[in-house]
CSV table of C-alpha atoms and ligand atoms in Angstrom, one decimal:
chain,number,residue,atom,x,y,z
G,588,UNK,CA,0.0,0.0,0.0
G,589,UNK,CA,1.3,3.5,-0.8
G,590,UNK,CA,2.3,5.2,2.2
G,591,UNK,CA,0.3,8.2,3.5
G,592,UNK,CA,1.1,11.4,2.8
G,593,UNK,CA,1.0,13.3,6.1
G,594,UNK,CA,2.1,16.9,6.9
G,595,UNK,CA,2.8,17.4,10.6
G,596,UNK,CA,2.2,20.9,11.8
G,597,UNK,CA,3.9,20.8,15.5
G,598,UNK,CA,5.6,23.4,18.4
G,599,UNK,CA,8.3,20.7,19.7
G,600,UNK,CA,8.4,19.8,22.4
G,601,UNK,CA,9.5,16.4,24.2
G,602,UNK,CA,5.7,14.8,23.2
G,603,UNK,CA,5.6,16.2,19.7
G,604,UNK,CA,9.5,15.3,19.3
G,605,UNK,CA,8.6,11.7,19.9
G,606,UNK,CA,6.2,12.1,17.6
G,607,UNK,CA,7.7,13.5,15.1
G,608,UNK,CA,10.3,10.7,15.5
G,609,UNK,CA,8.1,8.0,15.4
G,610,UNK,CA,6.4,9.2,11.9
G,611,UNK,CA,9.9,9.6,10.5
G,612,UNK,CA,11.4,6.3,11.4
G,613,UNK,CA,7.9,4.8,9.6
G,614,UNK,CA,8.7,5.7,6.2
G,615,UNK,CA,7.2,2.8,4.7
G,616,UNK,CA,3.9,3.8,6.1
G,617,UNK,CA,3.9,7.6,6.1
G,618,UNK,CA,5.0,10.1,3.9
G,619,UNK,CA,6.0,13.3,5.9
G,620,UNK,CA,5.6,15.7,3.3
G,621,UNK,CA,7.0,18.3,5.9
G,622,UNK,CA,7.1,19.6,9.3
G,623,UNK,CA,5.0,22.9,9.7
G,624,UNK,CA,6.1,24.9,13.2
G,625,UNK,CA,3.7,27.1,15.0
G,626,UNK,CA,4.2,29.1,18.5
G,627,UNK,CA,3.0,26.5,21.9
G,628,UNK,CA,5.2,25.1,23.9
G,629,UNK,CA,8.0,27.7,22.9
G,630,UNK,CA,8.1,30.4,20.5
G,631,UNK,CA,8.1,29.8,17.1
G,632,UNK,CA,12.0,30.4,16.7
G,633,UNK,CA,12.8,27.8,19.0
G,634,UNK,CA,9.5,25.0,17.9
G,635,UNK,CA,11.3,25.8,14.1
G,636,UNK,CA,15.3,24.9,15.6
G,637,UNK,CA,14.1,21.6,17.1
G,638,UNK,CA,12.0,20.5,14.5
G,639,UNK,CA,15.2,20.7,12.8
G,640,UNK,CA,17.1,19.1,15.3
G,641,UNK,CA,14.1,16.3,15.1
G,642,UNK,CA,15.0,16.1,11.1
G,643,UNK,CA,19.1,15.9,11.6
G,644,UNK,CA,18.5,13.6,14.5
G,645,UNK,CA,16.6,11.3,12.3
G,646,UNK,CA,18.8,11.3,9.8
G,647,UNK,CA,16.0,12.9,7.1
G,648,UNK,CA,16.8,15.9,5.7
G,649,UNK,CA,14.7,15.2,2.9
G,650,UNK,CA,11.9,16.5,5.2
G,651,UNK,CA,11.1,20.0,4.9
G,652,UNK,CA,10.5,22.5,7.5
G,653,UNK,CA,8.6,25.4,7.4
G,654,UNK,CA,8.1,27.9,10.0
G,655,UNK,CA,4.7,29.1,11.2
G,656,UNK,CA,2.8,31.5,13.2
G,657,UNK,CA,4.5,33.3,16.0
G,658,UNK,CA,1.4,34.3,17.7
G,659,UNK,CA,-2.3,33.0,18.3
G,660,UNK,CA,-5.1,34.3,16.2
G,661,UNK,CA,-6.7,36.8,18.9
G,662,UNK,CA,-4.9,36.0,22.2
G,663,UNK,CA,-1.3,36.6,23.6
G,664,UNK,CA,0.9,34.1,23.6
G,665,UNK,CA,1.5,31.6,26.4
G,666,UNK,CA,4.1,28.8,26.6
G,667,UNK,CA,5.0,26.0,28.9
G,668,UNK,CA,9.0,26.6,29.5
G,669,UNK,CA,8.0,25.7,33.0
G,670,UNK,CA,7.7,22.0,31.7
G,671,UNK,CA,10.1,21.7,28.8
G,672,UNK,CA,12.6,23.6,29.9
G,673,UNK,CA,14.0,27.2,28.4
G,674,UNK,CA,14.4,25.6,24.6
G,675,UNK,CA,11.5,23.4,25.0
G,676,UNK,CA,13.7,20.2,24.9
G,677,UNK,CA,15.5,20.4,28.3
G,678,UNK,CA,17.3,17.3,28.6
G,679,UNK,CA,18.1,15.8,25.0
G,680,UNK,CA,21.8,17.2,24.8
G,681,UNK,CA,21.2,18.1,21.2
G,682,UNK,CA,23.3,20.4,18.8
G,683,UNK,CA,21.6,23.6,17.0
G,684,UNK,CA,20.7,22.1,14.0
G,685,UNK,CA,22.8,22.8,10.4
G,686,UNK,CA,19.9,22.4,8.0
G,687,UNK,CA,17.2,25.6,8.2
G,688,UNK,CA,14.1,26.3,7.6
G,689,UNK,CA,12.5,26.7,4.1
G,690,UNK,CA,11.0,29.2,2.7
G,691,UNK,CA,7.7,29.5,2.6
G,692,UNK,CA,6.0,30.4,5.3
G,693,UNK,CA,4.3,27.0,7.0
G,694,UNK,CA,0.8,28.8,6.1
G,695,UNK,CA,1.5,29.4,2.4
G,696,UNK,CA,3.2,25.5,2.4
G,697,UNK,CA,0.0,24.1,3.4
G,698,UNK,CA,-1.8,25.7,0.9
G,699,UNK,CA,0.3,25.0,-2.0
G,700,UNK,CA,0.7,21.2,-1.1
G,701,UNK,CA,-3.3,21.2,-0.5
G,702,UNK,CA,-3.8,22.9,-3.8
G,703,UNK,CA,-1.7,20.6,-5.7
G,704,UNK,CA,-3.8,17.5,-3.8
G,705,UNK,CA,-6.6,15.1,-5.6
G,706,UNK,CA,-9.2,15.5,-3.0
G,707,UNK,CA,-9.2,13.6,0.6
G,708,UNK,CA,-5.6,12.9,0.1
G,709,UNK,CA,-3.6,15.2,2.5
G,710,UNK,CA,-3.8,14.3,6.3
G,711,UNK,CA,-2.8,16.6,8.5
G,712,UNK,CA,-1.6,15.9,12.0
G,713,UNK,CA,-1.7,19.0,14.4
G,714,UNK,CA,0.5,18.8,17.4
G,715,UNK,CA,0.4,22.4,18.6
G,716,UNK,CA,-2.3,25.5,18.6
G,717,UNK,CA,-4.0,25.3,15.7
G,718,UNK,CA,-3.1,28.5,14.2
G,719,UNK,CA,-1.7,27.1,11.0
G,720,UNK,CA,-4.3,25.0,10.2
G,721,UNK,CA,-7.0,27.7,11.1
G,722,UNK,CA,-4.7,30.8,8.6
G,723,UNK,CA,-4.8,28.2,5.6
G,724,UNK,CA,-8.4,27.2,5.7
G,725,UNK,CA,-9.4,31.0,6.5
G,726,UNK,CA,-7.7,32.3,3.3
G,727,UNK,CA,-9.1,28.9,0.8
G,728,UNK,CA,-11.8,27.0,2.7
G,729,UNK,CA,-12.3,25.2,-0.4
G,730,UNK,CA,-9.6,23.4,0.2
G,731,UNK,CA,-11.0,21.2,2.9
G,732,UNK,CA,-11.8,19.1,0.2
G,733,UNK,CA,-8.4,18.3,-0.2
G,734,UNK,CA,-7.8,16.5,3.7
G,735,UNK,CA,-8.5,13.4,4.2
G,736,UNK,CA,-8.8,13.7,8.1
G,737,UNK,CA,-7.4,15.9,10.8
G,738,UNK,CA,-5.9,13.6,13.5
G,739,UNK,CA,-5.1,16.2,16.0
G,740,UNK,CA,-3.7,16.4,19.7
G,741,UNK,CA,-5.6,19.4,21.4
G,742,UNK,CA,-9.0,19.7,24.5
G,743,UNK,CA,-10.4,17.7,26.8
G,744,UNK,CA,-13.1,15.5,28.2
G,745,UNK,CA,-12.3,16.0,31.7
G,746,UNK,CA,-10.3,18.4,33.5
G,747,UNK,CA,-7.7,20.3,31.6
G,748,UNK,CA,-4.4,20.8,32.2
G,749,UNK,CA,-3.7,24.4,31.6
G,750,UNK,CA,-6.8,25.6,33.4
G,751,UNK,CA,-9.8,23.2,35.4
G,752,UNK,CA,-11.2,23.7,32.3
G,753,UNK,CA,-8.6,23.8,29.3
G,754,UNK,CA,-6.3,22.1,27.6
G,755,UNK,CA,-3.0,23.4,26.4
G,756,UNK,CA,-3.1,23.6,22.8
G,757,UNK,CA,-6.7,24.3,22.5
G,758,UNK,CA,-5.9,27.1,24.9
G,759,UNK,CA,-3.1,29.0,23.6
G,760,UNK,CA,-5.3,29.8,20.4
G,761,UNK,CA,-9.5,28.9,20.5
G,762,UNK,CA,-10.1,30.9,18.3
G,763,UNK,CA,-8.0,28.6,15.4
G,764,UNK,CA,-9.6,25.5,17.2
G,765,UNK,CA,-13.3,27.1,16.9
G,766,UNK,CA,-12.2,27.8,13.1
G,767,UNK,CA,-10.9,23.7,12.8
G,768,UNK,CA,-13.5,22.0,14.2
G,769,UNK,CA,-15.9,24.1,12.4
G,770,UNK,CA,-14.2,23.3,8.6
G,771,UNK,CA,-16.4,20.0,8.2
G,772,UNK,CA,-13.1,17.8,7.6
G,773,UNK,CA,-13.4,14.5,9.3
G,774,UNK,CA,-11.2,14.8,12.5
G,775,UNK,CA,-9.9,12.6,14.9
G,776,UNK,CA,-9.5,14.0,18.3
G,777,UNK,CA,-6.5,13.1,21.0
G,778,UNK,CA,-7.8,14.9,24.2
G,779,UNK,CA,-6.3,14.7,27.5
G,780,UNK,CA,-8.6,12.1,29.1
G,781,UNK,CA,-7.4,10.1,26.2
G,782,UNK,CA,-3.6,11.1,26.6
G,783,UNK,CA,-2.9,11.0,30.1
G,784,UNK,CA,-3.1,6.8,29.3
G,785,UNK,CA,-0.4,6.9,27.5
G,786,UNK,CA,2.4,7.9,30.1
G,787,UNK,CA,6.1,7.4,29.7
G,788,UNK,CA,6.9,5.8,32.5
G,789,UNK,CA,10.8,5.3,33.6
G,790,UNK,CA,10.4,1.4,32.8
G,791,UNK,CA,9.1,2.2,29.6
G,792,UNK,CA,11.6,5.1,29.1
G,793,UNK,CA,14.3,2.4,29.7
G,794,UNK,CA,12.6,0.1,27.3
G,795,UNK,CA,13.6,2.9,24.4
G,796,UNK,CA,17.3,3.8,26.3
G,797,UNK,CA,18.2,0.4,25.9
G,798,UNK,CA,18.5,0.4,22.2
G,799,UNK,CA,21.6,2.7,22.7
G,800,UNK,CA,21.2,4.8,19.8
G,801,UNK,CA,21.6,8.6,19.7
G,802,UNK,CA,17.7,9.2,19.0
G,803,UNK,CA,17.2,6.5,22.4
G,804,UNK,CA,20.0,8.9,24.4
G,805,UNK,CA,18.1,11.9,23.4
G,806,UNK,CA,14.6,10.8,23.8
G,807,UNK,CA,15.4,9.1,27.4
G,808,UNK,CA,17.3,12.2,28.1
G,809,UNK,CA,14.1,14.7,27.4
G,810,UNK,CA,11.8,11.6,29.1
G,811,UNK,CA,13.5,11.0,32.1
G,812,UNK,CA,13.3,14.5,33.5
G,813,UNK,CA,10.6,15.1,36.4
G,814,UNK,CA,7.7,16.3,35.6
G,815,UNK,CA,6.2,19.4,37.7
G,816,UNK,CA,2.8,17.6,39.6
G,817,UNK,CA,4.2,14.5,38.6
G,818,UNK,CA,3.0,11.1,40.3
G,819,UNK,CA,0.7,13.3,42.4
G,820,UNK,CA,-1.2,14.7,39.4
G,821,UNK,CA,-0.9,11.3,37.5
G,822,UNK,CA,-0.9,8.2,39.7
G,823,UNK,CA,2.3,7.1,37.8
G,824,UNK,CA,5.8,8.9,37.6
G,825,UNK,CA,6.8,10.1,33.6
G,826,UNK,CA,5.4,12.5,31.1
G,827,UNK,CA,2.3,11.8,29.5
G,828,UNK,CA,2.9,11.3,25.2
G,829,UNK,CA,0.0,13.4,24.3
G,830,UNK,CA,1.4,13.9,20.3
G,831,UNK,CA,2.9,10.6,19.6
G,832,UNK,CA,-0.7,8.9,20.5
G,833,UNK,CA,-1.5,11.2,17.2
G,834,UNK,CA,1.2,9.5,14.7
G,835,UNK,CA,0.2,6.3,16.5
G,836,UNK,CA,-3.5,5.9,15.7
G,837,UNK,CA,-2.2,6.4,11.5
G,838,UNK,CA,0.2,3.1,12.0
G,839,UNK,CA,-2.0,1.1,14.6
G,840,UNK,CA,-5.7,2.1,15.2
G,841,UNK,CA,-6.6,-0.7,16.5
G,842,UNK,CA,-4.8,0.8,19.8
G,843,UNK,CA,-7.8,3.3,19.8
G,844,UNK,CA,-11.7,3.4,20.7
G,845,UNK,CA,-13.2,6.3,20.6
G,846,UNK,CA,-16.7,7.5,19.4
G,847,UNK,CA,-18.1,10.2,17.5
G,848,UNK,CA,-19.6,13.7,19.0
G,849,UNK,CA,-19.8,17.0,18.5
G,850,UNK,CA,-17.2,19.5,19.9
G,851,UNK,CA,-17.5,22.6,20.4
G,852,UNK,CA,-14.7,25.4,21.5
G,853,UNK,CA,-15.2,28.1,24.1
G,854,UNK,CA,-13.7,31.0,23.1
G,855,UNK,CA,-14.9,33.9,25.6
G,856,UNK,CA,-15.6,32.5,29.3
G,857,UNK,CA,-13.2,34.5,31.4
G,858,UNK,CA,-12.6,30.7,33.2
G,859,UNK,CA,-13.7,28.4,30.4
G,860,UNK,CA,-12.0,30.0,27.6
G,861,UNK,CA,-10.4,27.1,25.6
G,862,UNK,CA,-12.8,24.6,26.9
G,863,UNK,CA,-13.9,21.8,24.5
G,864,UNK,CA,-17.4,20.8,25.0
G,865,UNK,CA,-17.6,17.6,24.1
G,866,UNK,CA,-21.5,15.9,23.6
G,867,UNK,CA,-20.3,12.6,24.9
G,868,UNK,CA,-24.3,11.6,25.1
G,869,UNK,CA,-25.4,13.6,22.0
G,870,UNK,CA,-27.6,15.5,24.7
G,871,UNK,CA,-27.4,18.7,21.9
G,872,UNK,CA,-28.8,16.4,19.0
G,873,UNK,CA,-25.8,18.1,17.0
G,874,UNK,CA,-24.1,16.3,13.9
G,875,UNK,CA,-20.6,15.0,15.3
G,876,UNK,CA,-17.7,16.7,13.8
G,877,UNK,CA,-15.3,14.2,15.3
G,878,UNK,CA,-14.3,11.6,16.4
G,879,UNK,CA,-13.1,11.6,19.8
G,880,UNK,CA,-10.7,8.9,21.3
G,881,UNK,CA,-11.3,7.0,24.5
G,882,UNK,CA,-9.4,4.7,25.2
G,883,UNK,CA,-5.8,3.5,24.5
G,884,UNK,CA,-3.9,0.5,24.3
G,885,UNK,CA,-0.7,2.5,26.1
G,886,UNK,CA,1.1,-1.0,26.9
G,887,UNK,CA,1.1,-2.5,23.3
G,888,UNK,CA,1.9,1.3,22.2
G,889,UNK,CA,4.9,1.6,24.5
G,890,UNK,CA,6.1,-2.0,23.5
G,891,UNK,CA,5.7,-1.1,19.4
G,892,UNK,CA,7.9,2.5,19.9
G,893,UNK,CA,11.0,1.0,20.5
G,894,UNK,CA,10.8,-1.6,17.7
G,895,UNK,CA,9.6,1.5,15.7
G,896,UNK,CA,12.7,3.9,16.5
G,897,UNK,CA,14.8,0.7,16.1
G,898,UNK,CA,14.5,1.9,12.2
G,899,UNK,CA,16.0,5.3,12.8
G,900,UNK,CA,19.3,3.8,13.8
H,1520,BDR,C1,-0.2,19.4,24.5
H,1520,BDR,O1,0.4,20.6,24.9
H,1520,BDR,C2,1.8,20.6,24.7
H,1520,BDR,O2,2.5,21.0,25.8
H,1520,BDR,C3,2.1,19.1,24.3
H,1520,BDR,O3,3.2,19.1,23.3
H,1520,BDR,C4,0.8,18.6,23.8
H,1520,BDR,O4,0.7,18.9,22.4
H,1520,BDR,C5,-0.8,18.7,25.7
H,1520,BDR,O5,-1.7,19.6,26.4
H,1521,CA,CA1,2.6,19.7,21.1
């Protein structure tokens, strides 16, 4: 089968450098037709610099990166340095990269490789705020036609993780959430009641460390950090891998079970802002515009990631 041709639009990072990782190292299976960078976790100068580092760690320089938004839509920027560290990947000993970023800009990227698409062939895999995706579809909307599916990392079912009611990536930019789940595109949905299954724990950290490469040393180094609220927040000590659970569910659904609602974005509560209202029990009698995962097979996951960044050497 031909591989898929993916374009992952990410703010790196340890969860979305795993992830990133893990699509690479597939090659057989996906076709990264590039890395599109956006402002989250760190600003959009440093999400662009380890993308690159993610490329020339991998070995694929074949894979383009394009840098993105700086800023949300409407809202001032907030990151997470408290988590990741000053260059949002404390802890994997890795060089500036050589290789830079090419022109153009991620947003005009995305709409030349969606133009140039037959229709429902592109999927896209957000990993960040979805400013990107939200600037493209703004300027053509017509070219939803183009996606095959949105698998995206961003909300929450239960409690959020940012704010008691929102998630990070949702929050940073609503508005370009609002603007996503609105397009009509199928999407699959990796919230945090989903993610916070899929937890790098130290023995499964150790499971990856032990194939001795440089992508293991670098991935156990960002891994094997602690992580602010740590086993008291979780129930487990490790970082949960929100983004990788994304290139995951293209290699191996059968890991996931979700179901389909609709969502909806809050974008003005003073204390919900960023919320996603999910209609787990279709109480709204809306038509679902995704579908939003449940449950995860973490263990089989975790077992599969080493074999799969085995191939990276
Ligand atoms: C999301 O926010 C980021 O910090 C992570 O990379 C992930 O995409 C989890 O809320
Ligand atoms: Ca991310």
């Amino acid at each position: 089968m031909a591989p898929l041709k993916v374009i992952i639009d990410t703010d790196p990072g340890p969860d979305d450098a795993l992830a990133i990782l893990l699509a690479l190292a597939e090659r057989e299976r996906l076709e990264v037709l590039g890395l599109t960078t956006v402002a989250g976790n760190v600003a959009v100068d440093l999400t662009t610099i380890n993308a690159l580092r993610m490329v020339e760690l991998a070995k694929r320089p074949d894979v383009p990166v394009f840098r993105g938004a700086s800023r949300p839509l409407l809202r001032k920027l907030v990151t997470a340095e408290f988590i990741n560290g000053p260059d949002g990947l404390e802890g994997a000993g890795l060089p500036l990269p050589q290789l830079e970023p090419q022109a153009p800009h991620a947003v005009e990227f995305l709409l030349r490789m969606l133009r140039a698409a037959p229709d429902r062939s592109i999927t896209l895999c957000p990993l960040g705020p979805l400013t990107n995706i939200a600037l493209a579809f703004a300027q053509e909307p017509g070219l939803a036609a183009k996606v095959e599916r949105i698998v995206l990392m961003g909300g929450a079912r239960d409690l959020g993780n940012v704010t008691p009611a929102a998630e990070f990536n949702v929050f940073v930019d609503p508005h370009a959430a609002a603007i996503v789940f609105g397009l009509g595109v199928p999407i699959v949905m990796f919230g945090l009641h989903a993610t916070h299954h899929a937890m790098a724990t130290p023995e499964r950290v150790a499971r990856i460390a032990a194939l001795g490469t440089g992508v293991a040393r670098a991935v156990d180094g960002m891994l094997s950090r602690p992580r602010p609220g740590g086993v008291a927040r979780f129930g487990v000590p490790g970082h949960p891998m929100h983004d990788p659970c994304v290139v995951a569910f293209l290699l191996w659904p059968e890991l996931f079970q979700g179901r389909d609602c609709h969502v909806a974005v809050e974008t003005a509560g003073e204390a919900t802002v960023g919320r996603t209202v999910i209609d787990w029990w279709g109480q709204k009698m809306l038509a679902p515009n995704a579908h939003v995962i449940e449950r995860i097979d973490a263990e089989t996951l975790f077992n599969r990631l080493p074999q799969s960044l085995a191939k990276l050497g």
